[in-house]
């Protein structure tokens, strides 16, 4: 589910992202390279997804990936 959350953030699929958050997807998930769903949503310009992730308590990307918000 967590990888799917990342993919929804990447694609900008807010409706799917919101459903996954509603059912307990891990907002702190990160890929092996350290990228978080919030980072990728911001990077790809999906503001509504980024806002939903931030409201759900997703950690602010920092370190290697830089602060993007």
PDB file of N, CA, C and O in Angstrom:
ATOM      1  N   UNK A   1       0.830  -1.195   0.000  1.00  0.00           N
ATOM      2  CA  UNK A   1       0.000   0.000   0.000  1.00  0.00           C
ATOM      3  C   UNK A   1       0.870   1.251   0.000  1.00  0.00           C
ATOM      4  O   UNK A   1       0.548   2.221  -0.656  1.00  0.00           O
ATOM      5  N   UNK A   2       1.966   1.228   0.728  1.00  0.00           N
ATOM      6  CA  UNK A   2       2.806   2.420   0.821  1.00  0.00           C
ATOM      7  C   UNK A   2       3.456   2.774  -0.510  1.00  0.00           C
ATOM      8  O   UNK A   2       3.561   3.948  -0.859  1.00  0.00           O
ATOM      9  N   UNK A   3       3.880   1.768  -1.265  1.00  0.00           N
ATOM     10  CA  UNK A   3       4.449   2.040  -2.588  1.00  0.00           C
ATOM     11  C   UNK A   3       3.367   2.606  -3.499  1.00  0.00           C
ATOM     12  O   UNK A   3       3.629   3.496  -4.304  1.00  0.00           O
ATOM     13  N   UNK A   4       2.151   2.117  -3.348  1.00  0.00           N
ATOM     14  CA  UNK A   4       1.035   2.651  -4.138  1.00  0.00           C
ATOM     15  C   UNK A   4       0.764   4.109  -3.783  1.00  0.00           C
ATOM     16  O   UNK A   4       0.405   4.909  -4.657  1.00  0.00           O
ATOM     17  N   UNK A   5       0.936   4.463  -2.514  1.00  0.00           N
ATOM     18  CA  UNK A   5       0.773   5.859  -2.095  1.00  0.00           C
ATOM     19  C   UNK A   5       1.800   6.733  -2.812  1.00  0.00           C
ATOM     20  O   UNK A   5       1.475   7.811  -3.307  1.00  0.00           O
ATOM     21  N   UNK A   6       3.027   6.252  -2.886  1.00  0.00           N
ATOM     22  CA  UNK A   6       4.088   6.973  -3.599  1.00  0.00           C
ATOM     23  C   UNK A   6       3.701   7.140  -5.071  1.00  0.00           C
ATOM     24  O   UNK A   6       3.832   8.228  -5.632  1.00  0.00           O
ATOM     25  N   UNK A   7       3.227   6.078  -5.692  1.00  0.00           N
ATOM     26  CA  UNK A   7       2.852   6.127  -7.110  1.00  0.00           C
ATOM     27  C   UNK A   7       1.680   7.076  -7.349  1.00  0.00           C
ATOM     28  O   UNK A   7       1.644   7.784  -8.357  1.00  0.00           O
ATOM     29  N   UNK A   8       0.716   7.103  -6.423  1.00  0.00           N
ATOM     30  CA  UNK A   8      -0.411   8.034  -6.539  1.00  0.00           C
ATOM     31  C   UNK A   8       0.073   9.477  -6.428  1.00  0.00           C
ATOM     32  O   UNK A   8      -0.384  10.361  -7.172  1.00  0.00           O
ATOM     33  N   UNK A   9       1.015   9.717  -5.539  1.00  0.00           N
ATOM     34  CA  UNK A   9       1.593  11.061  -5.400  1.00  0.00           C
ATOM     35  C   UNK A   9       2.359  11.442  -6.654  1.00  0.00           C
ATOM     36  O   UNK A   9       2.278  12.583  -7.125  1.00  0.00           O
ATOM     37  N   UNK A  10       3.081  10.507  -7.218  1.00  0.00           N
ATOM     38  CA  UNK A  10       3.838  10.742  -8.452  1.00  0.00           C
ATOM     39  C   UNK A  10       2.918  11.088  -9.610  1.00  0.00           C
ATOM     40  O   UNK A  10       3.191  12.006 -10.385  1.00  0.00           O
ATOM     41  N   UNK A  11       1.810  10.379  -9.724  1.00  0.00           N
ATOM     42  CA  UNK A  11       0.880  10.577 -10.837  1.00  0.00           C
ATOM     43  C   UNK A  11      -0.093  11.734 -10.611  1.00  0.00           C
ATOM     44  O   UNK A  11      -0.727  12.211 -11.549  1.00  0.00           O
ATOM     45  N   UNK A  12      -0.228  12.177  -9.356  1.00  0.00           N
ATOM     46  CA  UNK A  12      -1.173  13.250  -9.056  1.00  0.00           C
ATOM     47  C   UNK A  12      -2.599  12.753  -8.906  1.00  0.00           C
ATOM     48  O   UNK A  12      -3.545  13.507  -9.091  1.00  0.00           O
ATOM     49  N   UNK A  13      -2.773  11.490  -8.553  1.00  0.00           N
ATOM     50  CA  UNK A  13      -4.102  10.897  -8.393  1.00  0.00           C
ATOM     51  C   UNK A  13      -4.624  11.154  -6.988  1.00  0.00           C
ATOM     52  O   UNK A  13      -4.569  10.290  -6.114  1.00  0.00           O
ATOM     53  N   UNK A  14      -5.151  12.338  -6.785  1.00  0.00           N
ATOM     54  CA  UNK A  14      -5.622  12.752  -5.462  1.00  0.00           C
ATOM     55  C   UNK A  14      -6.689  11.812  -4.925  1.00  0.00           C
ATOM     56  O   UNK A  14      -6.655  11.435  -3.757  1.00  0.00           O
ATOM     57  N   UNK A  15      -7.652  11.423  -5.734  1.00  0.00           N
ATOM     58  CA  UNK A  15      -8.748  10.568  -5.283  1.00  0.00           C
ATOM     59  C   UNK A  15      -8.215   9.249  -4.713  1.00  0.00           C
ATOM     60  O   UNK A  15      -8.700   8.781  -3.695  1.00  0.00           O
ATOM     61  N   UNK A  16      -7.214   8.663  -5.380  1.00  0.00           N
ATOM     62  CA  UNK A  16      -6.642   7.410  -4.906  1.00  0.00           C
ATOM     63  C   UNK A  16      -5.793   7.639  -3.648  1.00  0.00           C
ATOM     64  O   UNK A  16      -5.872   6.880  -2.688  1.00  0.00           O
ATOM     65  N   UNK A  17      -5.018   8.690  -3.663  1.00  0.00           N
ATOM     66  CA  UNK A  17      -4.187   9.037  -2.520  1.00  0.00           C
ATOM     67  C   UNK A  17      -5.048   9.234  -1.270  1.00  0.00           C
ATOM     68  O   UNK A  17      -4.738   8.710  -0.200  1.00  0.00           O
ATOM     69  N   UNK A  18      -6.155   9.947  -1.411  1.00  0.00           N
ATOM     70  CA  UNK A  18      -7.043  10.190  -0.274  1.00  0.00           C
ATOM     71  C   UNK A  18      -7.640   8.891   0.254  1.00  0.00           C
ATOM     72  O   UNK A  18      -7.773   8.718   1.473  1.00  0.00           O
ATOM     73  N   UNK A  19      -7.992   7.974  -0.633  1.00  0.00           N
ATOM     74  CA  UNK A  19      -8.536   6.685  -0.199  1.00  0.00           C
ATOM     75  C   UNK A  19      -7.491   5.884   0.576  1.00  0.00           C
ATOM     76  O   UNK A  19      -7.804   5.258   1.588  1.00  0.00           O
ATOM     77  N   UNK A  20      -6.260   5.908   0.088  1.00  0.00           N
ATOM     78  CA  UNK A  20      -5.198   5.176   0.780  1.00  0.00           C
ATOM     79  C   UNK A  20      -4.904   5.786   2.147  1.00  0.00           C
ATOM     80  O   UNK A  20      -4.690   5.059   3.121  1.00  0.00           O
ATOM     81  N   UNK A  21      -4.919   7.103   2.228  1.00  0.00           N
ATOM     82  CA  UNK A  21      -4.720   7.765   3.516  1.00  0.00           C
ATOM     83  C   UNK A  21      -5.851   7.409   4.479  1.00  0.00           C
ATOM     84  O   UNK A  21      -5.618   7.154   5.665  1.00  0.00           O
ATOM     85  N   UNK A  22      -7.050   7.376   3.968  1.00  0.00           N
ATOM     86  CA  UNK A  22      -8.224   7.046   4.768  1.00  0.00           C
ATOM     87  C   UNK A  22      -8.124   5.639   5.361  1.00  0.00           C
ATOM     88  O   UNK A  22      -8.614   5.376   6.450  1.00  0.00           O
ATOM     89  N   UNK A  23      -7.452   4.758   4.640  1.00  0.00           N
ATOM     90  CA  UNK A  23      -7.332   3.369   5.078  1.00  0.00           C
ATOM     91  C   UNK A  23      -5.974   3.055   5.719  1.00  0.00           C
ATOM     92  O   UNK A  23      -5.578   1.899   5.813  1.00  0.00           O
ATOM     93  N   UNK A  24      -5.272   4.105   6.133  1.00  0.00           N
ATOM     94  CA  UNK A  24      -4.089   3.909   6.955  1.00  0.00           C
ATOM     95  C   UNK A  24      -2.756   3.751   6.247  1.00  0.00           C
ATOM     96  O   UNK A  24      -1.820   3.212   6.839  1.00  0.00           O
ATOM     97  N   UNK A  25      -2.638   4.222   5.025  1.00  0.00           N
ATOM     98  CA  UNK A  25      -1.337   4.155   4.346  1.00  0.00           C
ATOM     99  C   UNK A  25      -0.291   4.929   5.150  1.00  0.00           C
ATOM    100  O   UNK A  25      -0.598   5.930   5.796  1.00  0.00           O
ATOM    101  N   UNK A  26       0.926   4.460   5.120  1.00  0.00           N
ATOM    102  CA  UNK A  26       2.027   5.045   5.885  1.00  0.00           C
ATOM    103  C   UNK A  26       2.556   6.291   5.185  1.00  0.00           C
ATOM    104  O   UNK A  26       3.252   6.194   4.174  1.00  0.00           O
ATOM    105  N   UNK A  27       2.244   7.478   5.720  1.00  0.00           N
ATOM    106  CA  UNK A  27       2.678   8.733   5.094  1.00  0.00           C
ATOM    107  C   UNK A  27       4.179   8.961   5.251  1.00  0.00           C
ATOM    108  O   UNK A  27       4.752   9.795   4.553  1.00  0.00           O
ATOM    109  N   UNK A  28       4.814   8.212   6.144  1.00  0.00           N
ATOM    110  CA  UNK A  28       6.260   8.348   6.351  1.00  0.00           C
ATOM    111  C   UNK A  28       7.059   7.366   5.492  1.00  0.00           C
ATOM    112  O   UNK A  28       8.277   7.310   5.588  1.00  0.00           O
ATOM    113  N   UNK A  29       6.368   6.614   4.635  1.00  0.00           N
ATOM    114  CA  UNK A  29       7.043   5.655   3.764  1.00  0.00           C
ATOM    115  C   UNK A  29       8.089   6.367   2.909  1.00  0.00           C
ATOM    116  O   UNK A  29       7.879   7.478   2.443  1.00  0.00           O
ATOM    117  N   UNK A  30       9.203   5.705   2.706  1.00  0.00           N
ATOM    118  CA  UNK A  30      10.192   6.225   1.750  1.00  0.00           C
ATOM    119  C   UNK A  30      10.748   5.061   0.945  1.00  0.00           C
ATOM    120  O   UNK A  30      10.850   3.941   1.447  1.00  0.00           O
ATOM    121  N   UNK A  31      11.069   5.343  -0.280  1.00  0.00           N
ATOM    122  CA  UNK A  31      11.682   4.336  -1.141  1.00  0.00           C
ATOM    123  C   UNK A  31      13.106   4.086  -0.660  1.00  0.00           C
ATOM    124  O   UNK A  31      13.638   4.817   0.163  1.00  0.00           O
ATOM    125  N   UNK A  32      13.741   3.078  -1.229  1.00  0.00           N
ATOM    126  CA  UNK A  32      15.113   2.747  -0.839  1.00  0.00           C
ATOM    127  C   UNK A  32      16.049   3.929  -1.046  1.00  0.00           C
ATOM    128  O   UNK A  32      17.033   4.072  -0.334  1.00  0.00           O
ATOM    129  N   UNK A  33      15.737   4.791  -2.011  1.00  0.00           N
ATOM    130  CA  UNK A  33      16.596   5.953  -2.260  1.00  0.00           C
ATOM    131  C   UNK A  33      16.284   7.118  -1.326  1.00  0.00           C
ATOM    132  O   UNK A  33      16.907   8.164  -1.401  1.00  0.00           O
ATOM    133  N   UNK A  34      15.299   6.954  -0.440  1.00  0.00           N
ATOM    134  CA  UNK A  34      14.974   7.978   0.547  1.00  0.00           C
ATOM    135  C   UNK A  34      13.868   8.933   0.148  1.00  0.00           C
ATOM    136  O   UNK A  34      13.478   9.786   0.935  1.00  0.00           O
ATOM    137  N   UNK A  35      13.330   8.822  -1.055  1.00  0.00           N
ATOM    138  CA  UNK A  35      12.274   9.732  -1.509  1.00  0.00           C
ATOM    139  C   UNK A  35      10.937   9.379  -0.864  1.00  0.00           C
ATOM    140  O   UNK A  35      10.550   8.226  -0.806  1.00  0.00           O
ATOM    141  N   UNK A  36      10.242  10.405  -0.367  1.00  0.00           N
ATOM    142  CA  UNK A  36       8.937  10.269   0.281  1.00  0.00           C
ATOM    143  C   UNK A  36       7.831  10.690  -0.685  1.00  0.00           C
ATOM    144  O   UNK A  36       8.077  11.485  -1.596  1.00  0.00           O
ATOM    145  N   UNK A  37       6.588  10.228  -0.463  1.00  0.00           N
ATOM    146  CA  UNK A  37       5.470  10.665  -1.292  1.00  0.00           C
ATOM    147  C   UNK A  37       5.292  12.188  -1.315  1.00  0.00           C
ATOM    148  O   UNK A  37       4.994  12.758  -2.366  1.00  0.00           O
ATOM    149  N   UNK A  38       5.500  12.842  -0.180  1.00  0.00           N
ATOM    150  CA  UNK A  38       5.352  14.300  -0.149  1.00  0.00           C
ATOM    151  C   UNK A  38       6.381  14.968  -1.049  1.00  0.00           C
ATOM    152  O   UNK A  38       6.062  15.899  -1.786  1.00  0.00           O
ATOM    153  N   UNK A  39       7.598  14.476  -1.027  1.00  0.00           N
ATOM    154  CA  UNK A  39       8.641  15.030  -1.896  1.00  0.00           C
ATOM    155  C   UNK A  39       8.241  14.899  -3.361  1.00  0.00           C
ATOM    156  O   UNK A  39       8.300  15.858  -4.123  1.00  0.00           O
ATOM    157  N   UNK A  40       7.807  13.711  -3.761  1.00  0.00           N
ATOM    158  CA  UNK A  40       7.520  13.494  -5.172  1.00  0.00           C
ATOM    159  C   UNK A  40       6.291  14.281  -5.618  1.00  0.00           C
ATOM    160  O   UNK A  40       6.236  14.780  -6.738  1.00  0.00           O
ATOM    161  N   UNK A  41       5.308  14.429  -4.745  1.00  0.00           N
ATOM    162  CA  UNK A  41       4.127  15.235  -5.082  1.00  0.00           C
ATOM    163  C   UNK A  41       4.535  16.684  -5.335  1.00  0.00           C
ATOM    164  O   UNK A  41       4.087  17.309  -6.307  1.00  0.00           O
ATOM    165  N   UNK A  42       5.397  17.218  -4.482  1.00  0.00           N
ATOM    166  CA  UNK A  42       5.883  18.596  -4.663  1.00  0.00           C
ATOM    167  C   UNK A  42       6.725  18.711  -5.923  1.00  0.00           C
ATOM    168  O   UNK A  42       6.550  19.642  -6.715  1.00  0.00           O
ATOM    169  N   UNK A  43       7.622  17.780  -6.114  1.00  0.00           N
ATOM    170  CA  UNK A  43       8.518  17.802  -7.273  1.00  0.00           C
ATOM    171  C   UNK A  43       7.746  17.789  -8.580  1.00  0.00           C
ATOM    172  O   UNK A  43       8.090  18.491  -9.534  1.00  0.00           O
ATOM    173  N   UNK A  44       6.670  17.013  -8.616  1.00  0.00           N
ATOM    174  CA  UNK A  44       5.875  16.885  -9.835  1.00  0.00           C
ATOM    175  C   UNK A  44       4.799  17.965  -9.965  1.00  0.00           C
ATOM    176  O   UNK A  44       4.064  17.991 -10.944  1.00  0.00           O
ATOM    177  N   UNK A  45       4.694  18.848  -8.972  1.00  0.00           N
ATOM    178  CA  UNK A  45       3.736  19.955  -9.044  1.00  0.00           C
ATOM    179  C   UNK A  45       2.309  19.582  -8.710  1.00  0.00           C
ATOM    180  O   UNK A  45       1.379  20.285  -9.092  1.00  0.00           O
ATOM    181  N   UNK A  46       2.119  18.490  -7.974  1.00  0.00           N
ATOM    182  CA  UNK A  46       0.779  18.052  -7.596  1.00  0.00           C
ATOM    183  C   UNK A  46       0.428  18.638  -6.228  1.00  0.00           C
ATOM    184  O   UNK A  46       0.486  17.959  -5.192  1.00  0.00           O
ATOM    185  N   UNK A  47       0.065  19.914  -6.252  1.00  0.00           N
ATOM    186  CA  UNK A  47      -0.158  20.657  -5.014  1.00  0.00           C
ATOM    187  C   UNK A  47      -1.251  20.050  -4.143  1.00  0.00           C
ATOM    188  O   UNK A  47      -1.098  19.956  -2.925  1.00  0.00           O
ATOM    189  N   UNK A  48      -2.346  19.599  -4.757  1.00  0.00           N
ATOM    190  CA  UNK A  48      -3.435  19.037  -3.951  1.00  0.00           C
ATOM    191  C   UNK A  48      -2.995  17.755  -3.251  1.00  0.00           C
ATOM    192  O   UNK A  48      -3.365  17.515  -2.097  1.00  0.00           O
ATOM    193  N   UNK A  49      -2.196  16.946  -3.917  1.00  0.00           N
ATOM    194  CA  UNK A  49      -1.669  15.725  -3.283  1.00  0.00           C
ATOM    195  C   UNK A  49      -0.705  16.091  -2.159  1.00  0.00           C
ATOM    196  O   UNK A  49      -0.731  15.483  -1.088  1.00  0.00           O
ATOM    197  N   UNK A  50       0.141  17.075  -2.402  1.00  0.00           N
ATOM    198  CA  UNK A  50       1.096  17.506  -1.382  1.00  0.00           C
ATOM    199  C   UNK A  50       0.365  18.033  -0.152  1.00  0.00           C
ATOM    200  O   UNK A  50       0.737  17.711   0.989  1.00  0.00           O
ATOM    201  N   UNK A  51      -0.691  18.802  -0.364  1.00  0.00           N
ATOM    202  CA  UNK A  51      -1.457  19.333   0.762  1.00  0.00           C
ATOM    203  C   UNK A  51      -2.134  18.211   1.551  1.00  0.00           C
ATOM    204  O   UNK A  51      -2.153  18.228   2.780  1.00  0.00           O
ATOM    205  N   UNK A  52      -2.676  17.221   0.838  1.00  0.00           N
ATOM    206  CA  UNK A  52      -3.325  16.093   1.513  1.00  0.00           C
ATOM    207  C   UNK A  52      -2.314  15.297   2.335  1.00  0.00           C
ATOM    208  O   UNK A  52      -2.600  14.894   3.467  1.00  0.00           O
ATOM    209  N   UNK A  53      -1.147  15.068   1.784  1.00  0.00           N
ATOM    210  CA  UNK A  53      -0.102  14.344   2.503  1.00  0.00           C
ATOM    211  C   UNK A  53       0.377  15.127   3.731  1.00  0.00           C
ATOM    212  O   UNK A  53       0.547  14.564   4.811  1.00  0.00           O
ATOM    213  N   UNK A  54       0.574  16.440   3.566  1.00  0.00           N
ATOM    214  CA  UNK A  54       1.010  17.274   4.691  1.00  0.00           C
ATOM    215  C   UNK A  54      -0.050  17.289   5.791  1.00  0.00           C
ATOM    216  O   UNK A  54       0.269  17.170   6.975  1.00  0.00           O
ATOM    217  N   UNK A  55      -1.321  17.382   5.397  1.00  0.00           N
ATOM    218  CA  UNK A  55      -2.408  17.389   6.377  1.00  0.00           C
ATOM    219  C   UNK A  55      -2.500  16.059   7.123  1.00  0.00           C
ATOM    220  O   UNK A  55      -2.929  16.015   8.282  1.00  0.00           O
ATOM    221  N   UNK A  56      -2.069  14.988   6.466  1.00  0.00           N
ATOM    222  CA  UNK A  56      -2.093  13.656   7.090  1.00  0.00           C
ATOM    223  C   UNK A  56      -0.863  13.403   7.958  1.00  0.00           C
ATOM    224  O   UNK A  56      -0.716  12.333   8.537  1.00  0.00           O
ATOM    225  N   UNK A  57       0.037  14.393   8.017  1.00  0.00           N
ATOM    226  CA  UNK A  57       1.205  14.268   8.887  1.00  0.00           C
ATOM    227  C   UNK A  57       2.460  13.746   8.216  1.00  0.00           C
ATOM    228  O   UNK A  57       3.386  13.314   8.901  1.00  0.00           O
ATOM    229  N   UNK A  58       2.508  13.793   6.895  1.00  0.00           N
ATOM    230  CA  UNK A  58       3.706  13.324   6.189  1.00  0.00           C
ATOM    231  C   UNK A  58       4.913  14.166   6.609  1.00  0.00           C
ATOM    232  O   UNK A  58       4.801  15.383   6.774  1.00  0.00           O
ATOM    233  N   UNK A  59       6.066  13.520   6.784  1.00  0.00           N
ATOM    234  CA  UNK A  59       7.257  14.274   7.183  1.00  0.00           C
ATOM    235  C   UNK A  59       7.739  15.192   6.060  1.00  0.00           C
ATOM    236  O   UNK A  59       7.631  14.852   4.881  1.00  0.00           O
ATOM    237  N   UNK A  60       8.230  16.357   6.462  1.00  0.00           N
ATOM    238  CA  UNK A  60       8.776  17.311   5.491  1.00  0.00           C
ATOM    239  C   UNK A  60      10.072  16.748   4.934  1.00  0.00           C
ATOM    240  O   UNK A  60      10.967  16.394   5.699  1.00  0.00           O
ATOM    241  N   UNK A  61      10.164  16.640   3.611  1.00  0.00           N
ATOM    242  CA  UNK A  61      11.405  16.144   3.017  1.00  0.00           C
ATOM    243  C   UNK A  61      12.590  17.048   3.375  1.00  0.00           C
ATOM    244  O   UNK A  61      12.475  18.267   3.347  1.00  0.00           O
ATOM    245  N   UNK A  62      13.691  16.444   3.731  1.00  0.00           N
ATOM    246  CA  UNK A  62      14.889  17.209   4.041  1.00  0.00           C
ATOM    247  C   UNK A  62      16.112  16.347   3.755  1.00  0.00           C
ATOM    248  O   UNK A  62      15.992  15.216   3.318  1.00  0.00           O
ATOM    249  N   UNK A  63      17.276  16.878   4.045  1.00  0.00           N
ATOM    250  CA  UNK A  63      18.506  16.131   3.833  1.00  0.00           C
ATOM    251  C   UNK A  63      18.820  15.990   2.367  1.00  0.00           C
ATOM    252  O   UNK A  63      18.786  16.954   1.620  1.00  0.00           O
ATOM    253  N   UNK A  64      19.072  14.765   1.955  1.00  0.00           N
ATOM    254  CA  UNK A  64      19.475  14.487   0.575  1.00  0.00           C
ATOM    255  C   UNK A  64      18.505  15.085  -0.437  1.00  0.00           C
ATOM    256  O   UNK A  64      18.887  15.539  -1.498  1.00  0.00           O
ATOM    257  N   UNK A  65      17.225  15.033  -0.135  1.00  0.00           N
ATOM    258  CA  UNK A  65      16.221  15.467  -1.098  1.00  0.00           C
ATOM    259  C   UNK A  65      15.900  16.954  -0.988  1.00  0.00           C
ATOM    260  O   UNK A  65      15.213  17.491  -1.843  1.00  0.00           O
ATOM    261  N   UNK A  66      16.384  17.626   0.037  1.00  0.00           N
ATOM    262  CA  UNK A  66      16.165  19.063   0.161  1.00  0.00           C
ATOM    263  C   UNK A  66      14.749  19.389   0.564  1.00  0.00           C
ATOM    264  O   UNK A  66      13.842  18.605   0.400  1.00  0.00           O
ATOM    265  N   UNK A  67      14.551  20.573   1.098  1.00  0.00           N
ATOM    266  CA  UNK A  67      13.226  21.028   1.448  1.00  0.00           C
ATOM    267  C   UNK A  67      12.582  21.569   0.193  1.00  0.00           C
ATOM    268  O   UNK A  67      13.146  22.411  -0.487  1.00  0.00           O
ATOM    269  N   UNK A  68      11.395  21.081  -0.123  1.00  0.00           N
ATOM    270  CA  UNK A  68      10.758  21.461  -1.371  1.00  0.00           C
ATOM    271  C   UNK A  68       9.496  22.286  -1.190  1.00  0.00           C
ATOM    272  O   UNK A  68       8.888  22.682  -2.156  1.00  0.00           O
ATOM    273  N   UNK A  69       9.088  22.535   0.058  1.00  0.00           N
ATOM    274  CA  UNK A  69       7.873  23.317   0.266  1.00  0.00           C
ATOM    275  C   UNK A  69       8.208  24.648   0.865  1.00  0.00           C
ATOM    276  O   UNK A  69       9.143  24.846   1.523  1.00  0.00           O
TER     277      UNK A  69
END
